[in-house]
Amino acid sequence: MTDTPAYTPPKVWTWDSESGGKFASINRPIAGPTHDKDLPVGKHPLQLHSLATPNGVKVTVMLEELLAAGYGADYDAWLINIQEGDQFSSGFVDVNPNSKIPALFDKQTGVRVFESGAILLYLAEKFRAFLPRDLAVRTETLNWLFWLQGSAPYLGGGFGHFYAYAPEKFEYPINRFAMEAKRQLDVLDQRLEDSEYLGGDDYSIADMATAPWYGALVKGLVYDAAEFLDVESYAHVNRWANDVMNRPAYRKGAMVNKAWGEPAGQLRERHDADDFKTQTWDKIKPADAD
């Protein structure tokens, strides 16, 4: 039992911009731009507008993996500060009407791509890389890509929100989403007991999509919930996470569009491979910056 009075929903819901916890200011119940502002355009064909959240990291890891493998996937990565409402600019909404990062524009083809899974699939098809051509293996890889796209909202918007970000802790939603997070970890653990990577023998976009969420979870990089969820018990997920997240291209991709943490690990914009040596925040931070 609890002393908290039961909540009775009103007949018609209305938006209270002051409620909703730490990230309430980045959401609203309508779509469209709030202000006119064009997006910057760099020299490369691929223009990425993003932030190093798990969904953003998926794409920068893919781009760095493509470059490491010798594909011509040169890109400009521009920082979208969601706390300041950059995602609601007219330029960003033109690329992603859903006002969520990441968003990609390919100058070479004139194609806009939004939703992180769609961006991974677009890049895999464009460069014919990290997505098997064999029908059966390709389908298994896509099974896990779409599994992640459907499952991650329960981890982030469900467990992560109520456990780490909600203005108050409530037992019911934390228990509900902790159960689901652990069920999902068990799904992954059983798969990875039988397979080196999610799609099969080869590293693919399914692994790139999943590691920034569930790999980061078991390595204690999100929500400070590793002990609470007993993540050490998922041995096969941990083996896979160490393998994927220690790849040099993954480590680079995780730095791009990052605006928090150790300054040496933040590459807020990325326009050239040498930026990892010369443009990290510890090297370019203005004297009056936070």
mmCIF file of N, CA and C in Angstrom, residues 226-274:
data_model
loop_
_atom_site.group_PDB
_atom_site.id
_atom_site.type_symbol
_atom_site.label_atom_id
_atom_site.label_comp_id
_atom_site.label_asym_id
_atom_site.label_seq_id
_atom_site.Cartn_x
_atom_site.Cartn_y
_atom_site.Cartn_z
ATOM 1 N N ALA A 226 23.272 -0.842 -13.253
ATOM 2 C CA ALA A 226 23.898 -2.141 -13.478
ATOM 3 C C ALA A 226 23.665 -3.097 -12.307
ATOM 4 N N GLU A 227 23.860 -2.616 -11.091
ATOM 5 C CA GLU A 227 23.652 -3.478 -9.930
ATOM 6 C C GLU A 227 22.182 -3.815 -9.761
ATOM 7 N N PHE A 228 21.320 -2.819 -9.930
ATOM 8 C CA PHE A 228 19.882 -3.023 -9.756
ATOM 9 C C PHE A 228 19.357 -4.121 -10.678
ATOM 10 N N LEU A 229 19.853 -4.150 -11.909
ATOM 11 C CA LEU A 229 19.397 -5.136 -12.892
ATOM 12 C C LEU A 229 20.272 -6.396 -12.922
ATOM 13 N N ASP A 230 21.279 -6.453 -12.068
ATOM 14 C CA ASP A 230 22.164 -7.619 -12.001
ATOM 15 C C ASP A 230 22.711 -7.955 -13.385
ATOM 16 N N VAL A 231 23.289 -6.953 -14.047
ATOM 17 C CA VAL A 231 23.705 -7.143 -15.432
ATOM 18 C C VAL A 231 24.862 -8.129 -15.573
ATOM 19 N N GLU A 232 25.637 -8.349 -14.514
ATOM 20 C CA GLU A 232 26.752 -9.287 -14.605
ATOM 21 C C GLU A 232 26.282 -10.713 -14.870
ATOM 22 N N SER A 233 25.019 -10.991 -14.575
ATOM 23 C CA SER A 233 24.514 -12.355 -14.772
ATOM 24 C C SER A 233 24.289 -12.689 -16.243
ATOM 25 N N TYR A 234 24.338 -11.688 -17.118
ATOM 26 C CA TYR A 234 24.128 -11.924 -18.547
ATOM 27 C C TYR A 234 25.499 -12.043 -19.221
ATOM 28 N N ALA A 235 26.126 -13.189 -19.043
ATOM 29 C CA ALA A 235 27.518 -13.373 -19.447
ATOM 30 C C ALA A 235 27.722 -13.201 -20.948
ATOM 31 N N HIS A 236 26.786 -13.698 -21.735
ATOM 32 C CA HIS A 236 26.957 -13.642 -23.192
ATOM 33 C C HIS A 236 26.748 -12.230 -23.722
ATOM 34 N N VAL A 237 25.851 -11.482 -23.119
ATOM 35 C CA VAL A 237 25.689 -10.079 -23.494
ATOM 36 C C VAL A 237 26.957 -9.301 -23.142
ATOM 37 N N ASN A 238 27.524 -9.574 -21.997
ATOM 38 C CA ASN A 238 28.751 -8.888 -21.601
ATOM 39 C C ASN A 238 29.909 -9.226 -22.540
ATOM 40 N N ARG A 239 30.039 -10.489 -22.922
ATOM 41 C CA ARG A 239 31.098 -10.873 -23.871
ATOM 42 C C ARG A 239 30.947 -10.114 -25.173
ATOM 43 N N TRP A 240 29.726 -10.088 -25.687
ATOM 44 C CA TRP A 240 29.442 -9.397 -26.953
ATOM 45 C C TRP A 240 29.657 -7.895 -26.822
ATOM 46 N N ALA A 241 29.212 -7.300 -25.727
ATOM 47 C CA ALA A 241 29.370 -5.854 -25.525
ATOM 48 C C ALA A 241 30.844 -5.467 -25.496
ATOM 49 N N ASN A 242 31.650 -6.246 -24.815
ATOM 50 C CA ASN A 242 33.090 -5.960 -24.778
ATOM 51 C C ASN A 242 33.699 -6.042 -26.165
ATOM 52 N N ASP A 243 33.305 -7.033 -26.927
ATOM 53 C CA ASP A 243 33.808 -7.219 -28.291
ATOM 54 C C ASP A 243 33.442 -6.018 -29.157
ATOM 55 N N VAL A 244 32.156 -5.683 -29.201
ATOM 56 C CA VAL A 244 31.675 -4.618 -30.095
ATOM 57 C C VAL A 244 32.178 -3.249 -29.661
ATOM 58 N N MET A 245 32.081 -2.953 -28.378
ATOM 59 C CA MET A 245 32.333 -1.588 -27.920
ATOM 60 C C MET A 245 33.821 -1.267 -27.792
ATOM 61 N N ASN A 246 34.673 -2.281 -27.915
ATOM 62 C CA ASN A 246 36.112 -2.044 -27.930
ATOM 63 C C ASN A 246 36.676 -1.923 -29.341
ATOM 64 N N ARG A 247 35.842 -2.050 -30.342
ATOM 65 C CA ARG A 247 36.297 -1.847 -31.710
ATOM 66 C C ARG A 247 36.747 -0.386 -31.873
ATOM 67 N N PRO A 248 37.856 -0.109 -32.539
ATOM 68 C CA PRO A 248 38.316 1.276 -32.697
ATOM 69 C C PRO A 248 37.266 2.191 -33.330
ATOM 70 N N ALA A 249 36.555 1.708 -34.345
ATOM 71 C CA ALA A 249 35.551 2.548 -34.991
ATOM 72 C C ALA A 249 34.373 2.834 -34.056
ATOM 73 N N TYR A 250 34.026 1.854 -33.223
ATOM 74 C CA TYR A 250 32.947 2.089 -32.257
ATOM 75 C C TYR A 250 33.369 3.171 -31.269
ATOM 76 N N ARG A 251 34.591 3.092 -30.771
ATOM 77 C CA ARG A 251 35.072 4.068 -29.795
ATOM 78 C C ARG A 251 35.098 5.469 -30.394
ATOM 79 N N LYS A 252 35.464 5.578 -31.656
ATOM 80 C CA LYS A 252 35.422 6.882 -32.320
ATOM 81 C C LYS A 252 33.987 7.366 -32.476
ATOM 82 N N GLY A 253 33.128 6.474 -32.974
ATOM 83 C CA GLY A 253 31.743 6.868 -33.198
ATOM 84 C C GLY A 253 31.053 7.346 -31.940
ATOM 85 N N ALA A 254 31.399 6.757 -30.797
ATOM 86 C CA ALA A 254 30.780 7.142 -29.531
ATOM 87 C C ALA A 254 31.203 8.532 -29.067
ATOM 88 N N MET A 255 32.268 9.077 -29.639
ATOM 89 C CA MET A 255 32.726 10.422 -29.283
ATOM 90 C C MET A 255 32.020 11.511 -30.071
ATOM 91 N N VAL A 256 31.523 11.169 -31.256
ATOM 92 C CA VAL A 256 31.002 12.181 -32.172
ATOM 93 C C VAL A 256 29.676 12.745 -31.671
ATOM 94 N N ASN A 257 29.563 14.060 -31.741
ATOM 95 C CA ASN A 257 28.371 14.789 -31.274
ATOM 96 C C ASN A 257 28.118 14.598 -29.788
ATOM 97 N N LYS A 258 29.167 14.292 -29.040
ATOM 98 C CA LYS A 258 29.032 14.156 -27.599
ATOM 99 C C LYS A 258 29.347 15.492 -26.933
ATOM 100 N N ALA A 259 28.489 15.923 -26.023
ATOM 101 C CA ALA A 259 28.633 17.239 -25.393
ATOM 102 C C ALA A 259 28.607 17.141 -23.874
ATOM 103 N N TRP A 260 29.044 16.016 -23.323
ATOM 104 C CA TRP A 260 29.105 15.830 -21.873
ATOM 105 C C TRP A 260 30.215 14.829 -21.572
ATOM 106 N N GLY A 261 30.534 14.680 -20.297
ATOM 107 C CA GLY A 261 31.575 13.735 -19.903
ATOM 108 C C GLY A 261 32.966 14.344 -20.007
ATOM 109 N N GLU A 262 33.969 13.484 -20.061
ATOM 110 C CA GLU A 262 35.345 13.952 -20.129
ATOM 111 C C GLU A 262 35.568 14.769 -21.405
ATOM 112 N N PRO A 263 36.144 15.974 -21.289
ATOM 113 C CA PRO A 263 36.344 16.816 -22.489
ATOM 114 C C PRO A 263 37.123 16.119 -23.601
ATOM 115 N N ALA A 264 38.101 15.277 -23.244
ATOM 116 C CA ALA A 264 38.883 14.575 -24.271
ATOM 117 C C ALA A 264 38.052 13.560 -25.035
ATOM 118 N N GLY A 265 36.885 13.192 -24.505
ATOM 119 C CA GLY A 265 35.993 12.240 -25.174
ATOM 120 C C GLY A 265 34.866 12.892 -25.931
ATOM 121 N N GLN A 266 34.893 14.218 -26.032
ATOM 122 C CA GLN A 266 33.827 14.939 -26.729
ATOM 123 C C GLN A 266 34.338 15.492 -28.061
ATOM 124 N N LEU A 267 33.780 15.000 -29.152
ATOM 125 C CA LEU A 267 34.013 15.589 -30.468
ATOM 126 C C LEU A 267 32.665 16.156 -30.911
ATOM 127 N N ARG A 268 32.414 17.396 -30.552
ATOM 128 C CA ARG A 268 31.073 17.953 -30.702
ATOM 129 C C ARG A 268 30.642 18.062 -32.163
ATOM 130 N N GLU A 269 31.582 18.364 -33.043
ATOM 131 C CA GLU A 269 31.345 18.295 -34.483
ATOM 132 C C GLU A 269 32.465 17.475 -35.100
ATOM 133 N N ARG A 270 32.134 16.824 -36.210
ATOM 134 C CA ARG A 270 33.146 16.010 -36.875
ATOM 135 C C ARG A 270 33.066 16.275 -38.375
ATOM 136 N N HIS A 271 34.186 16.755 -38.943
ATOM 137 C CA HIS A 271 34.218 17.068 -40.366
ATOM 138 C C HIS A 271 35.398 16.425 -41.093
ATOM 139 N N ASP A 272 36.304 15.821 -40.334
ATOM 140 C CA ASP A 272 37.501 15.233 -40.920
ATOM 141 C C ASP A 272 38.053 14.186 -39.955
ATOM 142 N N ALA A 273 38.716 13.195 -40.492
ATOM 143 C CA ALA A 273 39.262 12.135 -39.647
ATOM 144 C C ALA A 273 40.251 12.672 -38.619
ATOM 145 N N ASP A 274 40.980 13.739 -38.972
ATOM 146 C CA ASP A 274 41.952 14.306 -38.043
ATOM 147 C C ASP A 274 41.295 15.040 -36.879
#
